[in-house]
């Protein structure tokens, strides 16, 4: 019975979606409504007004930075909720030790690779101004470094290396960075988080860089913390 | 519409059906990470390389690891 | 209708993926499968948004001297933000599923 209802619902929703799709403008049409309004401004003046040749970075770090602030709030709230549900892990307590010692080949390769991974993460984050990349991507690469460390050397060792005390600093850093930059622009006499308050373009680029790195660090460290919370197993 | 996009989208649909139908949770997670990889290729073809990078890192990197960890935690027998 | 659908192939593909994800959420008993279904629906909508922003013959939105025509960067920025939020919601859903499993099986925190 449930299957029948779901199939009927699927067919109905599919028909409506197909009707909507057939009324959409042709894909790739330069004159369609979505491509008409604000985009020409972003494309024409983006590099001069924001200092980013990468237009996606230009939008999320300058034109729509208020949205990015909200997004960071979402990550922070997610982390808080996860901590409220499962609780923070403690170093070397109540965690099952690794049954198999890591293979010497894998651990040696990882010891050689991990510095390059971290350099690559920061390269992706900083290079997001002019090329493919961005703060968020770099941050997630950083998080994957922490995850790989926990998978190769065991959970206990990873928690000892990156204890929660050290991670709390970064988890609270980025919302704070955003608030500080926002109030800086208020003190300079413009709106909250308006970066274009000074006539010196280098200062604006510097603020954008701060925002980008703080975005990367928070998202990365928060995602790594979510992984550590999820991996925590308590046995009596 | 190039031939490559059509082939990739066919691949996407087939993969997502396998992800949903498969009985084994681990197999469906691995297929899901492959799905994310092919989705990133489609986005790159549509002119969004920045998003393709993010999708590769997120969908087939972090999210599949989170899924695997939670599958190990919610299975009855000790798989670790 | 069919001809318009063929020229808008990306929209049709995202619609089919959305329906598959919907089926997984509605019919699969396992919670993890339901969360995978939610993720499939999410990526389908991202595909739709990127398809909206596409322009025929447009370059990807990295400004280079001498190129005038670019893909619309605005939906891409919004999708990037939605990806971040998607990671957060998926992780929170998994944590809730794990907690639910522990409650049902009588394990202490």
XYZ file of C-alpha atoms in Angstrom:
425
model
C 0.000 0.000 0.000
C 2.777 2.419 0.990
C 4.666 1.497 -2.158
C 1.611 2.257 -4.289
C 1.128 5.689 -2.708
C 4.821 6.526 -3.165
C 4.751 5.467 -6.827
C 1.667 7.605 -7.488
C 3.310 10.548 -5.722
C 6.515 10.065 -7.718
C 4.628 10.009 -11.026
C 2.657 13.140 -10.081
C 5.750 15.072 -8.981
C 7.611 13.879 -12.073
C 4.840 15.068 -14.383
C 4.761 18.489 -12.762
C 8.542 18.781 -12.932
C 8.522 17.742 -16.600
C 5.885 20.414 -17.308
C 8.032 23.020 -15.558
C 11.151 21.909 -17.417
C 9.410 22.160 -20.778
C 8.455 25.778 -20.016
C 11.996 26.796 -19.009
C 14.039 28.968 -21.393
C 16.544 27.081 -23.526
C 19.697 26.264 -21.604
C 22.662 28.447 -22.474
C 20.528 31.335 -23.717
C 22.437 34.564 -22.893
C 19.191 36.585 -22.739
C 17.354 34.422 -20.221
C 16.171 36.257 -17.076
C 18.763 34.723 -14.753
C 21.624 35.937 -16.902
C 20.316 39.466 -17.316
C 20.204 41.432 -14.099
C 23.191 41.658 -11.766
C 25.588 39.442 -13.667
C 26.802 42.014 -16.169
C 27.884 44.249 -13.297
C 29.736 41.402 -11.590
C 31.533 40.425 -14.777
C 32.349 43.943 -15.951
C 33.466 45.523 -12.674
C 34.266 42.558 -10.440
C 38.074 42.533 -10.758
C 38.388 46.303 -10.255
C 35.963 46.517 -7.340
C 37.088 43.468 -5.389
C 40.620 42.604 -6.486
C 39.652 38.987 -7.238
C 39.950 37.643 -10.761
C 37.985 34.612 -9.645
C 34.423 35.899 -9.831
C 33.022 33.278 -7.459
C 35.472 34.378 -4.771
C 34.629 37.985 -5.600
C 30.953 37.336 -4.930
C 31.271 35.285 -1.761
C 33.992 37.460 -0.203
C 32.939 40.927 -1.238
C 29.518 41.424 -2.817
C 27.718 38.815 -0.732
C 29.989 38.554 2.290
C 27.011 38.886 4.595
C 25.727 35.550 3.253
C 29.119 34.014 3.974
C 28.829 35.272 7.525
C 25.511 33.447 7.810
C 27.058 30.294 6.347
C 29.831 30.353 8.939
C 27.171 30.724 11.603
C 25.492 27.601 10.235
C 28.737 25.607 10.525
C 29.270 26.875 14.049
C 25.728 25.955 15.087
C 26.150 22.480 13.548
C 29.291 21.915 15.578
C 27.569 23.141 18.726
C 24.609 20.825 18.176
C 26.932 17.880 17.540
C 28.772 18.623 20.775
C 25.469 18.826 22.630
C 24.356 15.443 21.275
C 27.476 13.280 21.430
C 29.974 15.282 23.468
C 33.609 16.196 22.957
C 36.215 13.457 22.884
C 38.978 13.412 25.487
C 42.590 12.551 24.747
C 43.427 8.937 25.507
C 40.297 8.135 27.440
C 37.516 5.712 26.592
C 38.705 5.268 23.027
C 39.476 1.872 21.581
C 43.174 1.573 20.718
C 44.253 0.523 17.269
C 44.340 -3.265 17.059
C 46.727 -3.421 14.123
C 49.845 -1.265 14.213
C 50.151 0.876 11.087
C 52.204 -0.590 8.282
C 55.662 1.047 8.164
C 55.335 1.731 4.459
C 52.045 3.627 4.814
C 53.131 5.558 7.884
C 56.454 6.614 6.338
C 54.732 7.768 3.159
C 52.189 9.717 5.187
C 54.905 11.371 7.300
C 56.578 12.544 4.098
C 53.312 13.615 2.464
C 51.487 15.437 5.238
C 53.535 18.712 5.091
C 52.913 18.878 1.347
C 49.198 18.320 1.905
C 49.080 21.215 4.352
C 51.042 23.472 1.994
C 48.648 22.485 -0.801
C 45.651 23.343 1.384
C 46.991 26.834 2.067
C 47.969 27.227 -1.589
C 44.416 26.419 -2.685
C 42.974 28.797 -0.088
C 45.216 31.751 -0.938
C 45.273 31.152 -4.675
C 41.488 31.420 -4.765
C 41.882 35.096 -5.629
C 43.036 34.512 -9.148
C 42.490 30.891 -10.018
C 40.545 27.764 -9.196
C 40.309 27.407 -5.448
C 39.000 29.282 -2.480
C 38.937 29.328 1.264
C 36.363 26.626 1.669
C 38.103 24.123 -0.627
C 41.429 24.680 1.113
C 39.787 24.240 4.478
C 38.237 20.938 3.496
C 41.619 19.705 2.205
C 43.050 20.618 5.630
C 40.230 18.659 7.274
C 41.016 15.659 5.084
C 44.621 15.824 6.314
C 43.400 15.475 9.900
C 41.075 12.639 8.865
C 43.861 10.770 7.044
C 46.099 11.147 10.089
C 43.426 9.566 12.278
C 42.915 6.728 9.793
C 46.593 5.890 9.392
C 48.062 6.368 12.862
C 45.005 5.508 14.905
C 42.405 7.635 16.590
C 44.191 7.928 19.945
C 47.384 9.248 18.426
C 45.450 11.786 16.330
C 43.535 13.079 19.340
C 46.812 13.377 21.232
C 48.397 15.270 18.323
C 45.436 17.595 17.714
C 43.795 17.900 21.123
C 40.402 19.594 21.463
C 42.030 22.421 23.398
C 44.017 23.402 20.329
C 41.049 23.007 17.983
C 38.667 25.157 20.051
C 40.852 28.162 19.248
C 40.341 27.765 15.510
C 36.677 26.835 15.819
C 35.915 30.153 17.463
C 38.358 32.161 15.399
C 36.497 32.757 12.155
C 33.189 34.114 13.392
C 35.298 36.399 15.542
C 37.402 37.462 12.525
C 34.251 38.251 10.581
C 32.789 40.265 13.458
C 36.038 42.185 13.938
C 36.286 43.066 10.255
C 32.606 44.014 10.241
C 32.947 46.378 13.158
C 36.102 47.804 11.608
C 34.057 48.852 8.605
C 31.378 50.296 10.883
C 34.034 52.382 12.640
C 35.271 53.546 9.247
C 31.810 54.897 8.551
C 30.201 52.395 6.175
C 27.898 49.412 6.497
C 28.646 46.201 8.365
C 31.192 44.087 6.455
C 31.551 46.594 3.628
C 35.176 46.120 2.615
C 35.455 49.002 0.183
C 35.826 51.728 2.799
C 39.389 52.760 2.155
C 40.748 54.151 -1.060
C 43.849 51.952 -0.773
C 43.130 48.775 -2.707
C 45.886 46.809 -0.951
C 44.125 47.238 2.384
C 40.911 45.841 0.895
C 42.812 42.894 -0.549
C 44.392 42.284 2.859
C 40.961 42.197 4.548
C 39.674 39.824 1.857
C 42.646 37.552 2.457
C 41.933 37.518 6.197
C 38.309 36.626 5.550
C 39.272 33.869 3.099
C 41.789 32.215 5.416
C 39.472 32.432 8.391
C 36.658 30.911 6.331
C 38.951 28.049 5.363
C 40.277 27.463 8.864
C 36.860 27.382 10.496
C 35.173 25.178 7.957
C 38.146 22.812 7.889
C 38.665 22.506 11.616
C 34.914 22.283 12.277
C 34.528 19.446 9.755
C 37.516 17.629 11.255
C 35.995 18.049 14.710
C 32.712 16.622 13.437
C 34.644 13.580 12.193
C 36.405 13.151 15.534
C 33.104 13.444 17.409
C 31.480 10.876 15.137
C 34.429 8.492 15.452
C 34.437 8.607 19.248
C 33.505 5.195 20.686
C 33.081 4.741 24.387
C 33.349 1.297 25.904
C 33.318 0.382 29.510
C 25.058 19.762 -25.698
C 28.127 17.649 -26.242
C 28.243 13.873 -26.401
C 30.405 13.802 -23.277
C 27.732 15.455 -21.141
C 25.084 13.013 -22.391
C 27.304 10.009 -21.589
C 28.179 11.388 -18.151
C 24.542 12.054 -17.306
C 23.564 8.522 -18.338
C 26.339 7.288 -16.053
C 24.994 9.505 -13.253
C 21.485 8.093 -13.510
C 22.705 4.481 -13.590
C 25.016 5.046 -10.622
C 22.329 6.727 -8.537
C 19.912 3.843 -9.221
C 22.588 1.388 -8.069
C 23.229 3.503 -4.974
C 19.567 3.394 -4.027
C 18.887 -0.240 -4.912
C 22.036 -1.887 -3.506
C 21.481 -3.987 -0.373
C 24.994 -3.548 1.005
C 25.425 -0.208 2.767
C 29.199 -0.048 2.275
C 28.877 -0.756 -1.455
C 26.295 1.967 -1.840
C 28.558 4.455 -0.035
C 31.471 3.657 -2.358
C 29.147 4.028 -5.362
C 27.944 7.330 -3.921
C 31.471 8.679 -3.818
C 31.920 7.645 -7.463
C 28.652 9.464 -8.183
C 30.120 12.615 -6.631
C 33.208 12.300 -8.812
C 31.159 12.053 -12.019
C 28.931 14.914 -10.868
C 32.094 17.011 -10.510
C 33.057 16.119 -14.107
C 29.635 17.286 -15.334
C 29.990 20.568 -13.449
C 33.412 21.104 -14.953
C 31.891 20.599 -18.406
C 29.204 23.186 -17.585
C 31.815 25.832 -16.780
C 32.133 25.588 -12.992
C 35.645 24.284 -12.185
C 35.670 25.974 -8.761
C 32.590 24.049 -7.730
C 33.981 20.865 -9.267
C 36.993 21.073 -6.955
C 34.736 21.638 -3.948
C 32.477 18.761 -4.962
C 35.367 16.307 -5.355
C 36.795 17.240 -1.971
C 33.474 17.269 -0.130
C 31.333 14.594 -1.724
C 33.870 11.869 -2.372
C 36.303 12.899 0.343
C 34.729 13.975 3.588
C 31.097 12.881 3.324
C 31.909 9.289 2.327
C 34.337 8.997 5.269
C 31.622 10.288 7.609
C 29.182 7.736 6.163
C 31.629 4.855 6.557
C 32.371 5.793 10.169
C 28.692 6.008 11.054
C 27.942 2.698 9.310
C 30.621 1.052 11.449
C 29.111 2.608 14.527
C 25.536 1.584 13.781
C 26.199 -2.016 12.764
C 25.289 -4.658 15.336
C 28.440 -6.769 15.120
C 31.852 -5.293 15.776
C 33.274 -4.575 12.359
C 36.224 -2.546 13.564
C 7.456 19.219 -25.182
C 9.914 16.436 -25.995
C 12.043 18.669 -28.195
C 12.271 21.375 -25.510
C 13.155 18.670 -22.987
C 15.989 17.445 -25.167
C 17.595 20.855 -25.481
C 17.240 21.218 -21.715
C 18.772 17.814 -21.048
C 20.552 18.893 -17.852
C 17.239 19.955 -16.312
C 15.663 16.594 -17.158
C 18.638 14.715 -15.697
C 18.473 16.721 -12.473
C 14.718 16.046 -12.308
C 15.288 12.286 -12.645
C 18.018 12.352 -9.989
C 15.691 14.277 -7.683
C 12.994 11.630 -8.122
C 15.493 8.829 -7.420
C 16.585 10.561 -4.229
C 12.954 11.064 -3.267
C 12.312 7.348 -3.768
C 15.269 6.516 -1.514
C 14.011 8.826 1.216
C 10.470 7.457 1.045
C 11.016 3.731 0.573
C 14.329 2.587 2.054
C 14.090 1.456 5.687
C 17.686 2.217 6.676
C 18.387 5.694 8.057
C 21.780 5.874 6.334
C 20.082 5.155 3.000
C 17.627 7.960 3.659
C 20.503 10.374 4.304
C 22.175 9.257 1.073
C 18.865 9.970 -0.664
C 18.802 13.475 0.779
C 22.338 14.000 -0.528
C 21.339 12.824 -4.008
C 18.424 15.278 -4.035
C 20.810 18.022 -2.943
C 23.302 17.408 -5.736
C 20.442 17.218 -8.248
C 19.325 20.710 -7.261
C 22.901 21.986 -7.482
C 23.120 20.553 -10.991
C 19.897 22.384 -11.867
C 21.233 25.701 -10.543
C 24.525 25.351 -12.421
C 22.570 24.535 -15.560
C 20.572 27.752 -15.117
C 23.753 29.803 -14.964
C 25.286 28.264 -18.074
C 25.775 30.299 -21.223
C 26.490 28.809 -24.601
C 30.158 29.327 -25.425
C 30.879 31.104 -22.143
C 34.201 30.653 -20.390
C 34.415 29.640 -16.752
C 34.262 32.666 -14.405
C 37.983 33.346 -14.025
C 38.640 36.733 -15.602
C 41.357 36.660 -18.267
C 42.339 39.508 -20.582
C 40.680 39.283 -23.947
C 37.690 37.106 -23.088
C 34.340 38.890 -22.920
C 31.795 36.130 -22.457
C 31.634 34.321 -19.115
C 29.300 31.865 -17.456
C 27.009 33.450 -14.863
C 29.016 33.353 -11.601
C 26.154 34.135 -9.245
C 24.439 30.699 -9.048
C 27.883 29.151 -8.627
C 28.598 31.272 -5.551
C 25.243 30.334 -4.068
C 25.894 26.636 -4.774
C 29.291 26.878 -3.060
C 27.589 28.167 0.075
C 24.943 25.453 -0.162
C 27.707 22.809 -0.396
C 29.126 23.981 2.921
C 25.726 23.920 4.550
C 25.135 20.480 3.020
C 28.203 19.069 4.764
C 26.945 20.454 8.058
C 23.442 19.057 7.696
C 24.721 15.639 6.593
C 27.096 15.399 9.544
C 24.374 16.454 11.977
C 21.931 13.929 10.498
C 24.521 11.146 10.818
C 25.225 12.100 14.418
C 21.490 12.021 15.185
C 21.211 8.603 13.508
C 24.105 7.251 15.575
C 22.595 8.600 18.780
C 19.219 7.078 17.896
C 20.854 3.689 17.308
C 22.609 3.881 20.659
C 19.371 4.785 22.427
C 17.502 1.890 20.809
C 20.183 -0.614 21.756
C 20.422 0.562 25.345
C 24.022 1.715 25.289
C 25.006 4.390 27.705
C 26.631 7.582 26.520
